[in-house]
């Protein structure tokens, strides 16, 4: 008996509570990333957004591109650093084991206080107040510095000589100080007032302090936290709440709570009458400090793991903790409410986002479920790797259509309408209706083949996407192939999505085709990857989200422009879509992504808040063999044989791993460079002129940032090109002309006297001309044996070499390998870019072939058109395989033609290769070897191109 109501499904499901989310995206900076020590005491941001780390082994700087270490050779008094604080004037104070250094905005490090005058030992805390004074927590107690008085020890009896463990200035300019002996005291209006011990002694010794956005003061202790009332209330206000038992070594307030370093965890709590834990991050280390940047990232300095960056994307991207490990292949709306059905490779279930409960579908456990639906009667259907199944009322799994070859094949997609269930499998398309099964074919009973995806449009027509058999659509009881001009009959259709106006997006191979409501079609976008995407969904009218092997891409649904990318490096694991049913948009506009390792939720609205584009700044500029003049903020250098390396950095930390740059040296470069991940460029011996290096940064999340001028400089002309030297050269030239005239007259006299000698010289010249003619004949012979366009051997030389190698092989018994290569879709390449571009492409391929074979023995030849041959003497099957694969990959890595043009016009360069070896006794003549390689090449073309095939 079939299930008749959705609620009955719960009889065969096991309920499991789902956690709120997995740990947020975290990046770790340690020794392998360039930190001088895994123990980081403190960190701070300078005015340019650069992050500075204080370690026991010196100072480190991270600018979004690289980490740079600084030690005593850079001006530090000692490498044992303890704390960092940025002053309002842009200077960075550095507290160390023996005193205080300062990093000036220009980059110079020097003592802040004369070491001779510093007599207070190590510095653990530095806090500037609003009046320009700076307070230091030292080994000898509290110390104050001001411009007028210099360094002064605080001698008030309340704090004199006491060890300080925490300090802060609140918004009312009150200095809070905590220590093991002094407790908690507040300095205001020139006096020190203790905070009543009953306010905080329940949390033990106070280790950290912070102020929340509402003005409350949070005290972190060895046994939890206490909260005092806002700034406007009197001291001694009530304790709002406590988090018990664990030491809280660091606090950082955010808008919706407080980040806490607690034991071996980092946790985000929301304050209130009771503390509510929102997020937890297991750091496995003691936290020294927590700070935030302007992007919303949270940075954590730890005792043994370096620095952790908790990504700002945690608000937009989260992974759902499911009880079923493994991939999620299908996401479908469930029968009611905010619930969804999940099909996976280990188990499937029903997830209710409102209650956070997953009910596992026990009968489907162990099944690889590609799609699943419930019909109006509540029957659950599943397309699995073993065929079509339905769940009976008692939880039994029943296979449907076991005798039918189509329905029993591995299932891929389901579509239910009216009382029909359409089933797409690897062997075709079928309809199940009232227990009967009908195969669906084309008008001439042609099967659509491997059915991968289906969609019913607003007009009630079913669209069918296949693997290797193009795009089909329902027509009466049958189906017909459509739009073959843009979706080839052998194309792979991976996903279908419909917009509210009836336009359908078809994701096919490396492109997205948009079919409008009136059935006109155009290429919306093309991808540089072989697969444009596995799943697609429209969000509104102008946004198309496509999930593929490299993450999510948002396209403008009208122009095809890439709006943003959500990439694997944003901190998520298993970031790869695998089926056409692995992307869904819920009622709140969130993207539910089924990935190869679980379920991820993406909130595009929050992603849209990350609109600030990265802006680069000048980094290190190093001149070699030149000393530039920087007078009046202008950089000038004399022309010469010098080199300059110019670096830059973004100070942008949302997704810096995926940043790319392009640069243009105005006055030298005609256009922008191709994108690169390198954050520096070198120039050598530029001619005289004015130059300006501009750099743009690209982030997948927000696109290209504005161009920034990194360095402007002038190259002065050489001394001989100045006006003074030009005048001198004119005078010298006049004298030289007079001298030449006199010399010429004398030469005429000598010429008359030595006529016989000239006759002899003429005879010698004729002899030399005859030798040159012989050499020319040799060159002509060489040209007749080489290809005029590419310079490699032509068919004539190839045939001679092949015969000679066969003769040599017959004497020595060694094998010969022959590779025949043909460029894929070269006619389309010529039609798109023109024959001059095609000639350039052929020449580039010839250069790759020449560079990749052995000198002195191997032969590269152009047989004609886009066909090449590589003859490998003394080569067995293994060597031929290695050479062929290397050639295929190197040619596929050539620059893509059409850079700078619309994406629809760009084409990669790939090659199909047929290989034959004389190891088989049947290939005893050159002609048989060539025929075998040609047959292998033909098979490579038939099997999809861009591959290597060996002759049998």
CSV table of C-alpha atoms in Angstrom, one decimal, residues 641-898:
chain,number,residue,atom,x,y,z
A,641,UNK,CA,71.3,49.9,-17.2
A,642,UNK,CA,69.2,49.8,-14.0
A,643,UNK,CA,66.3,47.7,-12.7
A,644,UNK,CA,63.4,48.7,-10.5
A,645,UNK,CA,61.0,46.3,-8.7
A,646,UNK,CA,57.7,47.9,-7.7
A,647,UNK,CA,55.5,46.1,-5.2
A,648,UNK,CA,52.0,46.8,-4.0
A,649,UNK,CA,49.4,45.5,-1.6
A,650,UNK,CA,45.6,45.6,-1.2
A,651,UNK,CA,45.1,45.6,2.6
A,652,UNK,CA,41.8,43.8,1.8
A,653,UNK,CA,41.1,40.7,3.8
A,654,UNK,CA,37.7,39.3,2.7
A,655,UNK,CA,39.0,36.8,0.2
A,656,UNK,CA,42.6,37.8,-0.5
A,657,UNK,CA,43.6,34.3,-1.6
A,658,UNK,CA,41.7,34.9,-4.9
A,659,UNK,CA,42.9,38.4,-5.6
A,660,UNK,CA,44.3,39.1,-9.0
A,661,UNK,CA,46.0,42.2,-10.3
A,662,UNK,CA,46.5,44.0,-13.6
A,663,UNK,CA,48.9,46.8,-14.2
A,664,UNK,CA,49.8,49.4,-16.8
A,665,UNK,CA,52.9,51.6,-17.0
A,666,UNK,CA,51.5,54.7,-18.6
A,667,UNK,CA,54.1,56.0,-21.0
A,668,UNK,CA,55.3,52.5,-21.8
A,669,UNK,CA,52.5,49.9,-21.8
A,670,UNK,CA,49.8,50.4,-24.5
A,671,UNK,CA,47.2,48.5,-22.5
A,672,UNK,CA,46.6,46.7,-19.2
A,673,UNK,CA,48.5,43.5,-18.5
A,674,UNK,CA,46.8,40.1,-18.3
A,675,UNK,CA,45.6,39.4,-14.7
A,676,UNK,CA,48.2,37.9,-12.4
A,677,UNK,CA,48.5,36.9,-8.8
A,678,UNK,CA,51.9,38.5,-8.4
A,679,UNK,CA,52.0,41.7,-6.3
A,680,UNK,CA,55.1,43.2,-8.0
A,681,UNK,CA,56.6,44.0,-11.4
A,682,UNK,CA,60.1,44.7,-12.7
A,683,UNK,CA,61.2,47.2,-15.3
A,684,UNK,CA,64.6,47.6,-16.8
A,685,UNK,CA,66.5,50.5,-18.5
A,686,UNK,CA,63.4,52.4,-19.7
A,687,UNK,CA,64.0,55.1,-22.2
A,688,UNK,CA,63.8,58.8,-21.2
A,689,UNK,CA,60.3,59.9,-20.4
A,690,UNK,CA,57.5,60.3,-17.8
A,691,UNK,CA,56.0,57.1,-16.4
A,692,UNK,CA,53.1,56.3,-14.1
A,693,UNK,CA,52.4,52.7,-12.8
A,694,UNK,CA,48.7,52.1,-12.3
A,695,UNK,CA,47.4,48.9,-10.7
A,696,UNK,CA,43.9,47.4,-10.3
A,697,UNK,CA,42.9,44.6,-8.0
A,698,UNK,CA,40.2,42.0,-8.8
A,699,UNK,CA,38.2,40.1,-6.1
A,700,UNK,CA,35.7,37.4,-7.2
A,701,UNK,CA,33.2,38.7,-4.7
A,702,UNK,CA,33.1,42.4,-5.9
A,703,UNK,CA,34.9,42.5,-9.2
A,704,UNK,CA,37.6,45.0,-10.2
A,705,UNK,CA,38.6,47.9,-7.9
A,706,UNK,CA,39.5,51.4,-9.1
A,707,UNK,CA,42.9,52.0,-10.7
A,708,UNK,CA,45.5,53.3,-8.2
A,709,UNK,CA,48.7,55.1,-9.0
A,710,UNK,CA,51.4,53.1,-7.3
A,711,UNK,CA,54.5,55.1,-8.5
A,712,UNK,CA,55.2,58.0,-10.8
A,713,UNK,CA,58.7,58.6,-11.9
A,714,UNK,CA,60.7,60.3,-14.6
A,715,UNK,CA,63.7,58.9,-16.5
A,716,UNK,CA,66.1,61.7,-17.5
A,717,UNK,CA,67.9,61.4,-20.8
A,718,UNK,CA,71.5,60.3,-20.9
A,719,UNK,CA,74.2,63.0,-20.7
A,720,UNK,CA,75.0,62.8,-24.4
A,721,UNK,CA,71.3,63.5,-25.2
A,722,UNK,CA,71.3,66.9,-23.4
A,723,UNK,CA,71.2,70.3,-25.4
A,724,UNK,CA,74.7,71.2,-24.2
A,725,UNK,CA,76.1,67.9,-25.5
A,726,UNK,CA,74.2,68.3,-28.8
A,727,UNK,CA,75.8,71.7,-29.5
A,728,UNK,CA,79.2,70.2,-28.8
A,729,UNK,CA,78.4,67.3,-31.1
A,730,UNK,CA,77.6,69.8,-33.9
A,731,UNK,CA,81.0,71.5,-33.5
A,732,UNK,CA,82.7,68.2,-33.5
A,733,UNK,CA,80.8,67.1,-36.5
A,734,UNK,CA,81.9,70.2,-38.5
A,735,UNK,CA,85.5,69.5,-37.8
A,736,UNK,CA,85.0,65.9,-38.7
A,737,UNK,CA,83.5,66.8,-42.1
A,738,UNK,CA,86.6,69.0,-42.9
A,739,UNK,CA,88.9,66.2,-41.9
A,740,UNK,CA,86.9,63.7,-44.0
A,741,UNK,CA,87.3,65.9,-47.1
A,742,UNK,CA,91.0,66.0,-46.7
A,743,UNK,CA,91.2,62.3,-46.1
A,744,UNK,CA,89.0,61.7,-49.2
A,745,UNK,CA,91.3,63.7,-51.5
A,746,UNK,CA,94.3,61.7,-50.3
A,747,UNK,CA,92.3,58.5,-51.0
A,748,UNK,CA,91.7,59.5,-54.6
A,749,UNK,CA,95.4,59.9,-55.2
A,750,UNK,CA,96.2,56.6,-53.6
A,751,UNK,CA,93.4,55.0,-55.7
A,752,UNK,CA,95.0,56.1,-59.0
A,753,UNK,CA,98.4,54.7,-57.9
A,754,UNK,CA,97.0,51.3,-56.9
A,755,UNK,CA,94.7,50.4,-59.7
A,756,UNK,CA,96.4,47.0,-60.2
A,757,UNK,CA,95.8,46.3,-56.5
A,758,UNK,CA,92.1,47.0,-57.0
A,759,UNK,CA,91.9,44.6,-59.9
A,760,UNK,CA,93.2,41.9,-57.7
A,761,UNK,CA,90.8,42.8,-55.0
A,762,UNK,CA,87.9,42.6,-57.5
A,763,UNK,CA,89.0,39.2,-58.5
A,764,UNK,CA,88.9,38.2,-54.9
A,765,UNK,CA,85.4,39.6,-54.5
A,766,UNK,CA,84.2,37.6,-57.5
A,767,UNK,CA,85.6,34.4,-55.9
A,768,UNK,CA,83.8,35.3,-52.6
A,769,UNK,CA,80.6,35.9,-54.5
A,770,UNK,CA,80.8,32.5,-56.1
A,771,UNK,CA,81.2,31.0,-52.6
A,772,UNK,CA,78.1,32.9,-51.4
A,773,UNK,CA,76.1,31.5,-54.4
A,774,UNK,CA,77.0,28.0,-53.3
A,775,UNK,CA,75.9,28.8,-49.8
A,776,UNK,CA,72.6,30.3,-51.2
A,777,UNK,CA,71.9,27.1,-53.1
A,778,UNK,CA,72.3,25.1,-49.9
A,779,UNK,CA,69.9,27.5,-48.1
A,780,UNK,CA,67.3,27.1,-50.9
A,781,UNK,CA,67.6,23.3,-50.5
A,782,UNK,CA,67.0,23.7,-46.8
A,783,UNK,CA,64.0,26.0,-47.4
A,784,UNK,CA,62.5,23.4,-49.8
A,785,UNK,CA,62.5,20.9,-46.9
A,786,UNK,CA,60.9,23.2,-44.3
A,787,UNK,CA,57.4,24.7,-43.8
A,788,UNK,CA,57.3,28.4,-44.9
A,789,UNK,CA,54.9,29.5,-42.1
A,790,UNK,CA,56.1,27.7,-39.0
A,791,UNK,CA,59.7,26.9,-39.9
A,792,UNK,CA,59.5,23.2,-38.9
A,793,UNK,CA,60.0,20.4,-41.4
A,794,UNK,CA,57.6,20.0,-44.3
A,795,UNK,CA,56.1,16.8,-45.6
A,796,UNK,CA,59.0,16.1,-47.9
A,797,UNK,CA,61.6,16.2,-45.1
A,798,UNK,CA,59.2,14.2,-42.9
A,799,UNK,CA,58.9,11.4,-45.5
A,800,UNK,CA,62.6,11.2,-46.0
A,801,UNK,CA,63.3,11.1,-42.2
A,802,UNK,CA,60.7,8.4,-41.7
A,803,UNK,CA,62.2,6.1,-44.4
A,804,UNK,CA,65.7,6.7,-42.9
A,805,UNK,CA,64.6,5.9,-39.4
A,806,UNK,CA,62.9,2.7,-40.6
A,807,UNK,CA,66.2,1.7,-42.2
A,808,UNK,CA,68.1,2.4,-39.0
A,809,UNK,CA,65.5,0.6,-36.9
A,810,UNK,CA,65.7,-2.5,-39.1
A,811,UNK,CA,69.5,-2.6,-38.3
A,812,UNK,CA,69.3,-1.9,-34.6
A,813,UNK,CA,65.9,-3.4,-33.7
A,814,UNK,CA,64.8,-0.4,-31.6
A,815,UNK,CA,61.2,0.9,-31.8
A,816,UNK,CA,59.9,4.2,-33.4
A,817,UNK,CA,57.0,6.2,-32.2
A,818,UNK,CA,54.9,8.5,-34.4
A,819,UNK,CA,52.5,11.3,-33.1
A,820,UNK,CA,50.0,12.8,-35.5
A,821,UNK,CA,48.4,16.0,-34.0
A,822,UNK,CA,45.4,17.9,-35.3
A,823,UNK,CA,44.1,21.2,-33.8
A,824,UNK,CA,40.5,21.0,-32.6
A,825,UNK,CA,37.9,23.2,-34.3
A,826,UNK,CA,40.6,25.1,-36.2
A,827,UNK,CA,38.1,26.1,-38.9
A,828,UNK,CA,35.9,27.8,-36.3
A,829,UNK,CA,39.1,29.4,-34.9
A,830,UNK,CA,39.9,30.9,-38.3
A,831,UNK,CA,36.3,31.9,-39.0
A,832,UNK,CA,36.2,33.7,-35.6
A,833,UNK,CA,39.5,35.5,-35.5
A,834,UNK,CA,40.7,35.5,-39.1
A,835,UNK,CA,43.5,33.7,-40.9
A,836,UNK,CA,46.3,35.9,-39.6
A,837,UNK,CA,45.3,34.9,-36.1
A,838,UNK,CA,45.1,31.3,-37.2
A,839,UNK,CA,48.7,31.5,-38.6
A,840,UNK,CA,49.8,32.9,-35.3
A,841,UNK,CA,48.2,30.0,-33.5
A,842,UNK,CA,49.9,27.4,-35.8
A,843,UNK,CA,53.3,29.1,-35.2
A,844,UNK,CA,52.7,29.0,-31.4
A,845,UNK,CA,51.9,25.3,-31.6
A,846,UNK,CA,55.0,24.6,-33.7
A,847,UNK,CA,57.1,26.4,-31.1
A,848,UNK,CA,55.6,24.3,-28.3
A,849,UNK,CA,56.3,21.1,-30.2
A,850,UNK,CA,60.0,22.1,-31.0
A,851,UNK,CA,60.6,23.0,-27.3
A,852,UNK,CA,59.2,19.8,-26.0
A,853,UNK,CA,61.1,17.2,-28.0
A,854,UNK,CA,64.7,15.9,-27.9
A,855,UNK,CA,67.4,17.8,-29.7
A,856,UNK,CA,69.3,16.1,-32.5
A,857,UNK,CA,67.0,13.1,-32.9
A,858,UNK,CA,63.2,13.9,-32.8
A,859,UNK,CA,61.6,15.6,-35.8
A,860,UNK,CA,58.6,18.0,-35.8
A,861,UNK,CA,56.9,18.4,-39.1
A,862,UNK,CA,53.8,20.2,-40.5
A,863,UNK,CA,52.0,17.8,-42.7
A,864,UNK,CA,49.5,20.4,-44.0
A,865,UNK,CA,46.8,22.7,-42.7
A,866,UNK,CA,46.4,22.3,-38.9
A,867,UNK,CA,48.0,18.8,-38.9
A,868,UNK,CA,51.5,18.2,-37.4
A,869,UNK,CA,53.6,15.1,-36.8
A,870,UNK,CA,56.3,14.3,-34.3
A,871,UNK,CA,58.7,11.5,-35.1
A,872,UNK,CA,60.4,9.9,-32.0
A,873,UNK,CA,63.3,7.5,-32.9
A,874,UNK,CA,64.3,5.1,-30.2
A,875,UNK,CA,61.0,5.6,-28.3
A,876,UNK,CA,58.7,2.9,-26.8
A,877,UNK,CA,55.1,3.2,-25.9
A,878,UNK,CA,55.7,4.6,-22.4
A,879,UNK,CA,57.9,7.4,-23.7
A,880,UNK,CA,55.4,8.2,-26.5
A,881,UNK,CA,52.6,8.4,-23.9
A,882,UNK,CA,54.5,10.8,-21.8
A,883,UNK,CA,55.5,13.1,-24.7
A,884,UNK,CA,52.0,13.1,-26.1
A,885,UNK,CA,50.3,14.0,-22.8
A,886,UNK,CA,52.9,16.7,-22.2
A,887,UNK,CA,52.3,18.2,-25.6
A,888,UNK,CA,48.6,18.1,-25.2
A,889,UNK,CA,48.7,19.9,-21.8
A,890,UNK,CA,51.2,22.5,-23.0
A,891,UNK,CA,49.2,23.4,-26.0
A,892,UNK,CA,46.0,23.6,-23.9
A,893,UNK,CA,47.9,26.0,-21.7
A,894,UNK,CA,48.6,28.4,-24.5
A,895,UNK,CA,47.0,31.9,-24.1
A,896,UNK,CA,43.3,31.9,-25.0
A,897,UNK,CA,42.6,33.6,-28.2
A,898,UNK,CA,40.2,36.5,-28.0
